[in-house]
Amino acid sequence: MYRGTADCFVKIVKNEGVRGLYKGMAAPVVGVAPIFALSFFGYGVGKKLVASHPDQELGIHQLFVAGAISGVMTTVVMTPGERIKCLLQVQQGQGATVKYAGPVDCAMKLMKEGGIRSMYKGTCATLLRDVPASAMYFMTYETTKKALVNLSGNAGTGGLSPFQTLFAGGFAGILNWAVAIPADVMKSRLQTAPEGTYPRGVRDVFPALLKEEGPKGFFKGIAPVMLRAFPANAACFMGFEVALSVLNWAAPNL
């Protein structure tokens, strides 16, 4: 249907208008706060679990494991949100049959058709994506942040400039999605397929995708994902660091 990112952009705007670019946005907007709250909370829990004492400086492998724990925790909220978002995004405009009027309608119909199991279709695929991706995400951010602090000569204070924080967060987002994209493609295919298409879940998606499209099929959509990854995650970590600073400042006064 689409020859690439630019062709996809032009056809969506032509057929559905600018609003078509934001199709399925409501579900992630509602879920983004609890997802990232769980993500950073899970990372904090993970760091405590892998540390032998509270003041220990964690190594790369320990940061990786702590990030993986974060990926497990976010799946609870992530899977149904992704299921709804993907189903809404694959609905085509210009006269095509529209099954779901919006995220609430989609959720109600999924529950009616298959109950909670339908809402959580693709859970294993989401875990397959988020556990290694979150591990890479937080490990990259922490190691990049440490390297930037040392390069800037602020090792004594441990402080980063806003630009350095944005760079570390954006770079972490790039590597996060470099790891996540194959599993994300399989997850999206599984979550949008008619019931019964892949009876064994991701175990059926993998050979089918490999047979139909070859190895490059696992990286379909990587261009728009990477275009989004740097600015989105740069903003995410900047927001996290600012919120942390404000909370640390306010804590003694509460």
XYZ file of N, CA and C in Angstrom:
762
model
N 0.812 -1.206 0.000
C 0.000 0.000 0.000
C 0.850 1.263 0.000
N 1.962 1.199 0.732
C 2.852 2.356 0.828
C 4.261 1.972 0.388
N 4.878 2.815 -0.439
C 6.230 2.547 -0.918
C 7.298 2.930 0.102
N 6.924 3.735 1.068
C 7.874 4.163 2.089
C 7.244 5.221 2.971
N 8.062 5.839 3.833
C 7.568 6.810 4.806
C 6.928 8.025 4.138
N 7.606 8.597 3.136
C 7.092 9.796 2.471
C 5.783 9.500 1.739
N 5.720 8.343 1.064
C 4.507 7.950 0.341
C 3.352 7.733 1.312
N 3.644 7.132 2.439
C 2.639 6.910 3.474
C 2.084 8.236 3.984
N 2.980 9.173 4.259
C 2.587 10.495 4.751
C 1.655 11.196 3.762
N 2.055 11.214 2.493
C 1.273 11.909 1.459
C -0.108 11.275 1.310
N -0.179 9.946 1.272
C -1.463 9.265 1.062
C -2.406 9.425 2.252
N -1.854 9.412 3.467
C -2.704 9.600 4.645
C -3.314 10.997 4.639
N -2.482 12.007 4.374
C -2.981 13.388 4.349
C -3.995 13.579 3.225
N -3.729 12.970 2.067
C -4.636 13.098 0.920
C -5.970 12.420 1.186
N -5.938 11.211 1.757
C -7.159 10.424 1.947
C -7.923 10.754 3.223
N -7.187 11.144 4.283
C -7.838 11.312 5.580
C -7.604 12.669 6.215
N -6.812 13.496 5.566
C -6.498 14.799 6.138
C -5.427 14.700 7.215
N -5.075 15.834 7.789
C -4.035 15.869 8.822
C -4.449 15.047 10.037
N -5.747 14.986 10.331
C -6.229 14.213 11.482
C -5.872 12.736 11.362
N -5.730 12.259 10.122
C -5.376 10.858 9.919
C -3.998 10.509 10.470
N -3.114 11.513 10.537
C -1.775 11.287 11.091
C -1.821 11.023 12.588
N -2.919 11.421 13.221
C -3.051 11.263 14.679
C -4.081 10.201 15.045
N -4.405 9.343 14.092
C -5.377 8.278 14.348
C -4.843 7.338 15.430
N -5.710 7.013 16.377
C -5.316 6.112 17.461
C -4.540 6.806 18.566
N -4.540 8.146 18.575
C -3.730 8.886 19.537
C -4.309 8.861 20.951
N -5.635 8.751 21.059
C -6.264 8.857 22.378
C -5.785 7.780 23.342
N -5.656 6.540 22.841
C -5.239 5.442 23.724
C -3.839 5.664 24.303
N -2.836 6.001 23.481
C -1.520 6.265 24.075
C -1.474 7.505 24.954
N -2.293 8.533 24.636
C -2.315 9.737 25.472
C -2.837 9.400 26.867
N -3.891 8.585 26.924
C -4.453 8.171 28.216
C -3.458 7.281 28.963
N -2.765 6.428 28.208
C -1.885 5.453 28.849
C -0.477 5.934 29.134
N -0.069 7.070 28.535
C 1.342 7.461 28.612
C 1.782 7.773 30.046
N 0.925 8.415 30.828
C 1.310 8.756 32.206
C 1.518 7.505 33.062
N 0.532 6.583 33.129
C 0.775 5.373 33.923
C 1.886 4.487 33.365
N 2.044 4.458 32.039
C 3.099 3.627 31.436
C 4.485 4.115 31.859
N 4.723 5.419 31.734
C 6.041 5.929 32.099
C 6.238 5.982 33.600
N 5.147 6.181 34.335
C 5.255 6.102 35.798
C 5.709 4.701 36.205
N 5.076 3.685 35.622
C 5.466 2.300 35.903
C 6.880 2.008 35.400
N 7.227 2.587 34.248
C 8.539 2.343 33.666
C 9.658 2.840 34.579
N 9.563 4.078 35.013
C 10.609 4.636 35.868
C 10.560 4.047 37.281
N 9.342 3.759 37.759
C 9.217 3.098 39.059
C 9.837 1.700 39.007
N 9.541 0.973 37.932
C 10.100 -0.366 37.765
C 11.609 -0.345 37.668
N 12.139 0.681 37.005
C 13.593 0.821 36.907
C 14.203 1.073 38.283
N 13.531 1.911 39.071
C 14.002 2.179 40.429
C 13.983 0.922 41.291
N 12.903 0.149 41.167
C 12.809 -1.123 41.899
C 13.907 -2.072 41.437
N 14.109 -2.127 40.126
C 15.141 -3.001 39.565
C 16.528 -2.658 40.076
N 16.838 -1.358 40.176
C 18.149 -0.943 40.678
C 18.349 -1.359 42.128
N 17.283 -1.273 42.913
C 17.383 -1.697 44.311
C 17.575 -3.204 44.432
N 16.937 -3.946 43.536
C 17.037 -5.411 43.588
C 18.421 -5.915 43.195
N 19.060 -5.248 42.242
C 20.361 -5.734 41.766
C 21.534 -5.176 42.571
N 21.284 -4.140 43.369
C 22.369 -3.536 44.152
C 22.603 -4.319 45.438
N 23.844 -4.494 45.805
C 24.174 -5.195 47.050
C 24.093 -4.265 48.256
N 24.217 -2.941 48.017
C 24.027 -1.963 49.092
C 23.542 -0.654 48.458
N 22.867 0.216 49.227
C 22.210 1.405 48.651
C 23.126 2.360 47.898
N 24.394 2.461 48.301
C 25.300 3.425 47.670
C 26.144 2.825 46.549
N 25.840 1.608 46.153
C 26.647 0.952 45.127
C 26.464 1.617 43.765
N 27.564 1.812 43.051
C 27.501 2.301 41.675
C 27.307 1.100 40.755
N 26.180 1.059 40.070
C 25.824 -0.117 39.278
C 26.618 -0.179 37.980
N 26.992 -1.391 37.595
C 27.677 -1.612 36.336
C 26.704 -1.755 35.189
N 27.242 -1.919 33.993
C 26.417 -2.000 32.784
C 25.428 -3.165 32.860
N 25.904 -4.334 33.284
C 25.029 -5.504 33.330
C 23.906 -5.324 34.347
N 24.211 -4.691 35.469
C 23.184 -4.457 36.484
C 22.148 -3.448 35.999
N 22.594 -2.405 35.307
C 21.664 -1.433 34.733
C 20.769 -2.090 33.687
N 21.345 -3.015 32.924
C 20.583 -3.737 31.903
C 19.466 -4.561 32.550
N 19.786 -5.268 33.622
C 18.792 -6.095 34.320
C 17.709 -5.215 34.947
N 18.118 -4.102 35.554
C 17.149 -3.188 36.162
C 16.180 -2.646 35.109
N 16.712 -2.304 33.922
C 15.861 -1.834 32.834
C 14.905 -2.907 32.351
N 15.368 -4.156 32.323
C 14.512 -5.275 31.901
C 13.327 -5.439 32.848
N 13.562 -5.263 34.142
C 12.475 -5.345 35.138
C 11.427 -4.272 34.857
N 11.885 -3.099 34.458
C 10.964 -2.019 34.089
C 10.062 -2.439 32.934
N 10.652 -3.124 31.935
C 9.874 -3.573 30.775
C 8.789 -4.555 31.135
N 9.029 -5.384 32.126
C 8.013 -6.345 32.580
C 6.828 -5.605 33.198
N 7.115 -4.599 34.008
C 6.058 -3.891 34.738
C 5.148 -3.082 33.816
N 5.695 -2.487 32.757
C 4.882 -1.640 31.877
C 3.927 -2.437 30.998
N 4.194 -3.729 30.825
C 3.375 -4.554 29.935
C 1.910 -4.597 30.372
N 1.665 -4.488 31.661
C 0.297 -4.534 32.198
C -0.571 -3.455 31.568
N -0.018 -2.255 31.417
C -0.757 -1.133 30.838
C -0.532 -1.045 29.336
N 0.667 -1.393 28.902
C 1.062 -1.216 27.507
C 0.267 -2.086 26.545
N 0.035 -3.351 26.884
C -0.563 -4.286 25.930
C -1.957 -3.867 25.468
N -2.915 -3.597 26.378
C -4.240 -3.183 25.879
C -4.212 -1.853 25.149
N -3.375 -0.926 25.606
C -3.266 0.362 24.915
C -2.739 0.211 23.504
N -1.733 -0.650 23.329
C -1.164 -0.914 22.008
C -2.165 -1.630 21.108
N -2.924 -2.536 21.683
C -3.938 -3.288 20.919
C -4.970 -2.328 20.332
N -5.473 -1.425 21.159
C -6.474 -0.459 20.707
C -5.873 0.486 19.675
N -4.685 1.002 19.963
C -4.029 1.953 19.054
C -3.801 1.336 17.676
N -3.289 0.114 17.651
C -2.981 -0.538 16.370
C -4.239 -0.802 15.554
N -5.306 -1.239 16.215
C -6.559 -1.510 15.500
C -7.145 -0.239 14.901
N -7.054 0.871 15.622
C -7.565 2.133 15.106
C -6.704 2.657 13.957
N -5.395 2.440 14.043
C -4.496 2.979 13.024
C -4.589 2.255 11.690
N -4.972 0.980 11.708
C -5.038 0.245 10.437
C -6.359 0.452 9.710
N -7.320 1.112 10.348
C -8.569 1.434 9.647
C -8.295 2.507 8.607
N -8.696 2.240 7.384
C -8.424 3.177 6.294
C -9.607 4.110 6.071
N -9.300 5.290 5.625
C -10.335 6.278 5.346
C -10.884 6.155 3.939
N -11.621 7.162 3.531
C -12.188 7.289 2.182
C -13.062 6.096 1.798
N -14.154 5.921 2.532
C -15.141 4.913 2.148
C -14.899 3.523 2.676
N -13.776 3.272 3.306
C -13.505 1.939 3.845
C -14.384 1.679 5.058
N -14.667 0.405 5.320
C -15.483 0.034 6.469
C -14.755 0.380 7.756
N -15.417 1.156 8.588
C -14.827 1.561 9.866
C -15.521 0.779 10.969
N -14.792 -0.109 11.591
C -15.369 -0.980 12.618
C -15.436 -0.293 13.981
N -14.415 0.543 14.262
C -14.331 1.157 15.584
C -14.447 2.679 15.459
N -15.368 3.260 16.250
C -15.584 4.704 16.191
C -14.531 5.484 16.965
N -13.821 4.822 17.851
C -12.807 5.473 18.676
C -12.272 4.485 19.697
N -11.380 4.933 20.571
C -10.759 4.018 21.533
C -11.732 3.378 22.507
N -12.712 4.129 22.982
C -13.683 3.573 23.929
C -14.538 2.518 23.238
N -15.003 2.846 22.027
C -15.798 1.892 21.249
C -14.987 0.637 20.940
N -13.719 0.818 20.610
C -12.839 -0.310 20.310
C -12.681 -1.203 21.536
N -12.433 -0.595 22.693
C -12.266 -1.367 23.932
C -13.534 -2.146 24.273
N -14.688 -1.512 24.126
C -15.964 -2.171 24.452
C -16.224 -3.356 23.526
N -15.929 -3.182 22.234
C -16.155 -4.265 21.273
C -15.181 -5.424 21.489
N -13.946 -5.112 21.837
C -12.979 -6.168 22.124
C -13.401 -6.976 23.338
N -13.875 -6.280 24.363
C -14.342 -6.968 25.572
C -15.564 -7.827 25.278
N -16.446 -7.319 24.425
C -17.658 -8.062 24.079
C -17.323 -9.296 23.248
N -16.356 -9.161 22.338
C -16.004 -10.257 21.435
C -15.157 -11.344 22.106
N -14.211 -10.933 22.930
C -13.292 -11.938 23.491
C -12.901 -11.744 24.935
N -13.536 -10.769 25.603
C -13.231 -10.545 27.003
C -11.830 -9.982 27.212
N -11.334 -10.152 28.421
C -10.037 -9.600 28.784
C -8.903 -10.218 27.967
N -9.081 -11.467 27.521
C -8.048 -12.124 26.712
C -7.856 -11.399 25.388
N -8.948 -10.879 24.837
C -8.848 -10.143 23.580
C -8.114 -8.815 23.782
N -8.379 -8.167 24.912
C -7.701 -6.914 25.214
C -6.193 -7.114 25.371
N -5.831 -8.279 25.916
C -4.420 -8.558 26.179
C -3.790 -9.464 25.119
N -4.397 -9.517 23.956
C -3.808 -10.248 22.843
C -2.477 -9.586 22.462
N -1.428 -10.367 22.379
C -0.110 -9.824 22.051
C 0.744 -9.536 23.277
N 0.340 -10.070 24.438
C 1.107 -9.821 25.665
C 2.529 -10.369 25.559
N 2.666 -11.589 25.069
C 4.004 -12.189 24.941
C 4.869 -11.408 23.956
N 4.245 -10.954 22.869
C 4.984 -10.154 21.883
C 5.407 -8.812 22.476
N 4.546 -8.237 23.320
C 4.884 -6.972 23.976
C 6.045 -7.162 24.942
N 6.025 -8.261 25.683
C 7.140 -8.581 26.576
C 8.433 -8.792 25.783
N 8.303 -9.486 24.659
C 9.453 -9.759 23.798
C 10.065 -8.455 23.281
N 9.235 -7.449 23.108
C 9.705 -6.140 22.662
C 10.235 -5.303 23.824
N 9.456 -5.203 24.891
C 9.739 -4.207 25.929
C 10.819 -4.612 26.926
N 10.986 -5.905 27.189
C 11.992 -6.305 28.172
C 13.411 -5.982 27.680
N 13.823 -6.468 26.498
C 15.170 -6.097 26.030
C 15.293 -4.625 25.651
N 14.215 -4.043 25.124
C 14.270 -2.635 24.715
C 14.422 -1.714 25.924
N 13.675 -1.992 26.986
C 13.786 -1.171 28.204
C 15.150 -1.350 28.858
N 15.664 -2.578 28.798
C 17.007 -2.833 29.330
C 18.033 -1.978 28.594
N 17.956 -1.955 27.275
C 18.862 -1.139 26.464
C 18.629 0.355 26.708
N 17.385 0.733 26.864
C 16.967 2.128 27.057
C 17.642 2.755 28.279
N 17.435 2.134 29.429
C 17.957 2.704 30.667
C 19.471 2.533 30.780
N 19.993 1.405 30.309
C 21.439 1.202 30.339
C 22.142 2.262 29.487
N 21.596 2.525 28.300
C 22.194 3.515 27.401
C 22.131 4.905 28.002
N 20.985 5.258 28.587
C 20.847 6.587 29.180
C 21.856 6.800 30.302
N 21.950 5.830 31.192
C 22.851 5.970 32.339
C 24.319 6.027 31.911
N 24.714 5.151 30.982
C 26.118 5.124 30.549
C 26.467 6.367 29.721
N 25.535 6.823 28.896
C 25.772 8.044 28.112
C 25.854 9.257 29.024
N 24.967 9.305 29.997
C 24.972 10.413 30.957
C 26.305 10.468 31.720
N 26.771 9.304 32.151
C 28.046 9.230 32.880
C 29.215 9.680 31.993
N 29.201 9.223 30.732
C 30.269 9.598 29.799
C 30.274 11.103 29.539
N 29.090 11.700 29.405
C 28.993 13.144 29.157
C 29.450 13.950 30.367
N 29.126 13.462 31.547
C 29.570 14.138 32.776
C 31.093 14.143 32.849
N 31.711 13.002 32.564
C 33.175 12.897 32.599
C 33.832 13.779 31.533
N 33.226 13.819 30.338
C 33.793 14.624 29.249
C 33.707 16.128 29.537
N 32.630 16.515 30.210
C 32.423 17.941 30.485
C 33.186 18.422 31.707
N 33.793 17.489 32.445
C 34.558 17.861 33.634
C 33.703 18.138 34.843
N 32.428 17.676 34.805
C 31.519 17.889 35.936
C 31.369 16.648 36.803
N 32.381 15.774 36.741
C 32.290 14.517 37.485
C 32.111 14.740 38.981
N 32.656 15.850 39.480
C 32.544 16.132 40.911
C 31.124 16.467 41.330
N 30.405 17.190 40.453
C 29.033 17.591 40.789
C 27.999 16.623 40.248
N 28.362 15.894 39.196
C 27.428 14.930 38.597
C 26.328 15.584 37.784
N 26.468 16.919 37.524
C 25.416 17.644 36.837
C 25.540 17.590 35.326
N 24.391 17.594 34.628
C 24.351 17.634 33.169
C 23.638 18.895 32.738
N 24.082 19.473 31.630
C 23.371 20.605 31.058
C 22.091 20.093 30.400
N 21.109 20.977 30.158
C 19.890 20.538 29.462
C 20.180 19.877 28.116
N 21.147 20.436 27.371
C 21.499 19.857 26.074
C 22.031 18.432 26.235
N 22.888 18.212 27.222
C 23.439 16.880 27.460
C 22.358 15.888 27.867
N 21.415 16.343 28.680
C 20.291 15.481 29.076
C 19.451 15.107 27.865
N 19.181 16.089 27.007
C 18.410 15.825 25.786
C 19.142 14.838 24.883
N 20.454 15.016 24.761
C 21.235 14.118 23.906
C 21.231 12.692 24.459
N 21.457 12.552 25.763
C 21.482 11.219 26.381
C 20.126 10.528 26.241
N 19.048 11.276 26.452
C 17.705 10.705 26.322
C 17.379 10.323 24.889
N 17.743 11.197 23.937
C 17.482 10.897 22.531
C 18.268 9.709 22.034
N 19.540 9.628 22.441
C 20.387 8.507 22.039
C 19.860 7.196 22.627
N 19.395 7.256 23.875
C 18.791 6.075 24.501
C 17.545 5.627 23.728
N 16.769 6.592 23.251
C 15.576 6.264 22.473
C 15.904 5.590 21.156
N 16.966 6.047 20.497
C 17.399 5.444 19.232
C 17.771 3.973 19.433
N 18.592 3.687 20.455
C 19.021 2.304 20.696
C 17.874 1.444 21.227
N 16.972 2.061 21.975
C 15.775 1.351 22.440
C 14.997 0.780 21.258
N 14.764 1.634 20.265
C 13.962 1.195 19.122
C 14.750 0.341 18.133
N 16.058 0.495 18.118
C 16.877 -0.397 17.290
C 16.712 -1.844 17.757
N 16.559 -2.028 19.065
C 16.326 -3.359 19.637
C 14.867 -3.770 19.492
N 13.949 -2.814 19.641
C 12.522 -3.128 19.749
C 11.812 -3.369 18.423
N 12.294 -2.779 17.323
C 11.511 -2.744 16.089
C 11.104 -4.121 15.548
N 11.970 -5.153 15.520
C 11.503 -6.449 14.995
C 10.338 -7.031 15.792
N 10.450 -6.990 17.118
C 9.367 -7.504 17.960
C 8.124 -6.628 17.844
N 8.309 -5.321 17.642
C 7.172 -4.415 17.496
C 6.398 -4.703 16.215
N 7.113 -4.999 15.139
C 6.454 -5.354 13.879
C 5.624 -6.624 14.065
N 6.201 -7.628 14.722
C 5.461 -8.876 14.971
C 4.262 -8.635 15.874
N 4.435 -7.809 16.896
C 3.340 -7.502 17.818
C 2.179 -6.816 17.094
N 2.507 -5.834 16.273
C 1.466 -5.092 15.556
C 0.716 -5.995 14.581
N 1.453 -6.868 13.903
C 0.810 -7.793 12.971
C -0.128 -8.743 13.726
N 0.322 -9.246 14.850
C -0.493 -10.159 15.659
C -1.734 -9.458 16.201
N -1.576 -8.234 16.706
C -2.683 -7.537 17.351
C -3.745 -7.037 16.375
N -3.383 -6.874 15.107
C -4.348 -6.376 14.121
C -4.905 -7.488 13.227
N -4.401 -8.710 13.364
C -4.851 -9.820 12.520
C -6.213 -10.321 12.983
N -7.056 -10.792 12.046
C -8.329 -11.401 12.430
C -8.101 -12.595 13.358
N -9.081 -12.839 14.219
C -8.962 -13.940 15.170
C -8.732 -15.259 14.436
N -7.795 -16.034 14.939
C -7.503 -17.340 14.362
C -6.404 -17.332 13.315
N -5.943 -16.135 12.911
C -4.887 -16.056 11.891
C -3.583 -16.660 12.400
N -3.250 -16.335 13.634
C -2.014 -16.851 14.252
C -2.375 -17.549 15.563
N -2.807 -18.814 15.494
C -3.284 -19.509 16.703
C -2.227 -19.655 17.795
N -0.962 -19.720 17.428
C 0.100 -19.848 18.435
C 0.781 -18.514 18.733
N 0.146 -17.441 18.332
C 0.666 -16.124 18.639
C 1.931 -15.789 17.874
N 2.889 -15.197 18.586
C 4.114 -14.715 17.949
C 4.926 -15.849 17.327
N 4.726 -17.073 17.815
C 5.438 -18.224 17.240
C 4.975 -18.509 15.821
N 3.765 -18.095 15.476
C 3.271 -18.234 14.104
C 3.591 -17.002 13.257
N 3.627 -15.837 13.922
C 3.906 -14.596 13.199
C 5.322 -14.609 12.630
N 6.278 -15.067 13.415
C 7.688 -15.022 13.009
C 7.938 -15.771 11.695
N 7.576 -17.070 11.582
C 7.851 -17.754 10.311
C 7.037 -17.211 9.146
N 5.798 -16.763 9.424
C 4.957 -16.220 8.352
C 5.562 -14.935 7.787
N 6.010 -14.054 8.659
C 6.612 -12.797 8.223
C 7.928 -13.035 7.493
N 8.709 -13.966 8.000
C 9.994 -14.288 7.370
C 9.783 -14.857 5.972
N 8.769 -15.702 5.812
C 8.472 -16.323 4.521
C 7.935 -15.309 3.517
N 7.060 -14.423 3.973
C 6.393 -13.476 3.079
C 7.289 -12.296 2.675
N 8.087 -11.787 3.613
C 8.809 -10.541 3.353
C 10.315 -10.631 3.576
N 10.777 -11.749 4.104
C 12.209 -11.884 4.357
C 12.646 -11.105 5.582
N 13.938 -11.110 5.892
C 14.448 -10.417 7.086
C 14.093 -8.927 7.132
N 14.042 -8.276 5.959
C 13.758 -6.835 5.967
C 12.338 -6.530 6.444
N 11.452 -7.534 6.394
C 10.089 -7.333 6.869
C 10.019 -7.023 8.355
N 11.012 -7.469 9.112
C 11.042 -7.225 10.555
C 11.424 -5.785 10.888
N 11.870 -5.039 9.877
C 12.271 -3.649 10.105
C 11.377 -2.676 9.346
N 10.198 -3.155 8.978
C 9.242 -2.297 8.280
C 8.814 -1.148 9.201
N 8.878 0.058 8.692
C 8.483 1.230 9.480
C 9.589 1.813 10.322
N 10.828 1.356 10.114
C 11.923 1.825 10.975
C 12.217 3.311 10.776
N 12.001 3.825 9.561
C 12.308 5.241 9.298
C 11.453 6.183 10.148
N 10.113 6.067 10.121
C 9.325 6.969 10.973
C 9.546 6.729 12.464
N 9.820 5.475 12.840
C 10.094 5.177 14.247
C 11.343 5.924 14.712
N 12.391 5.895 13.909
C 13.635 6.558 14.290
C 13.505 8.085 14.238
N 12.689 8.589 13.315
C 12.448 10.033 13.264
C 11.774 10.517 14.540
N 10.941 9.655 15.114
C 10.238 9.999 16.347
C 11.094 9.740 17.587
N 11.940 8.714 17.529
C 12.622 8.205 18.719
C 13.470 9.249 19.426
N 14.296 9.984 18.669
C 15.215 10.916 19.334
C 14.479 12.047 20.041
N 13.644 12.836 19.349
C 13.000 13.964 20.052
C 12.047 13.518 21.158
N 11.315 12.432 20.934
C 10.340 11.980 21.935
C 11.026 11.557 23.228
N 12.100 10.799 23.108
C 12.778 10.301 24.304
C 13.703 11.337 24.926
N 14.203 12.255 24.123
C 14.939 13.389 24.677
C 14.018 14.187 25.594
N 12.795 14.451 25.121
C 11.815 15.184 25.925
C 11.407 14.396 27.164
N 11.287 13.088 27.011
C 10.875 12.222 28.126
C 11.886 12.308 29.275
N 13.160 12.128 28.968
C 14.163 12.146 30.024
C 14.376 13.557 30.589
N 14.213 14.573 29.750
C 14.292 15.932 30.262
C 13.161 16.174 31.268
N 11.966 15.737 30.915
C 10.835 15.860 31.836
C 11.067 15.102 33.133
N 11.653 13.909 33.016
C 11.942 13.101 34.204
C 12.951 13.801 35.111
N 14.036 14.308 34.531
C 15.078 14.959 35.331
C 14.557 16.242 35.981
N 13.749 17.010 35.247
C 13.172 18.235 35.807
C 12.220 17.888 36.952
N 11.349 16.885 36.738
C 10.410 16.470 37.781
C 11.148 15.984 39.027
N 12.230 15.227 38.816
C 13.025 14.710 39.926
C 13.667 15.842 40.717
N 14.180 16.838 39.998
C 14.794 17.996 40.661
C 13.770 18.770 41.486
N 12.588 18.965 40.916
C 11.530 19.693 41.624
C 11.094 18.928 42.869
N 10.928 17.613 42.738
C 10.498 16.799 43.882
C 11.560 16.769 44.972
N 12.828 16.670 44.568
C 13.909 16.681 45.560
C 13.994 18.019 46.280
N 13.746 19.086 45.535
C 13.743 20.441 46.147
C 12.567 20.611 47.095
N 11.393 20.066 46.686
C 10.182 20.284 47.471
C 10.059 19.337 48.666
N 10.743 18.176 48.592
C 10.583 17.152 49.628
C 10.822 17.661 51.043
N 11.894 18.445 51.298
C 12.108 18.903 52.681
C 11.033 19.864 53.198
N 10.314 20.500 52.249
C 9.297 21.469 52.649
C 7.905 20.864 52.769
N 7.777 19.570 52.444
C 6.459 18.942 52.503
C 6.188 18.356 53.890
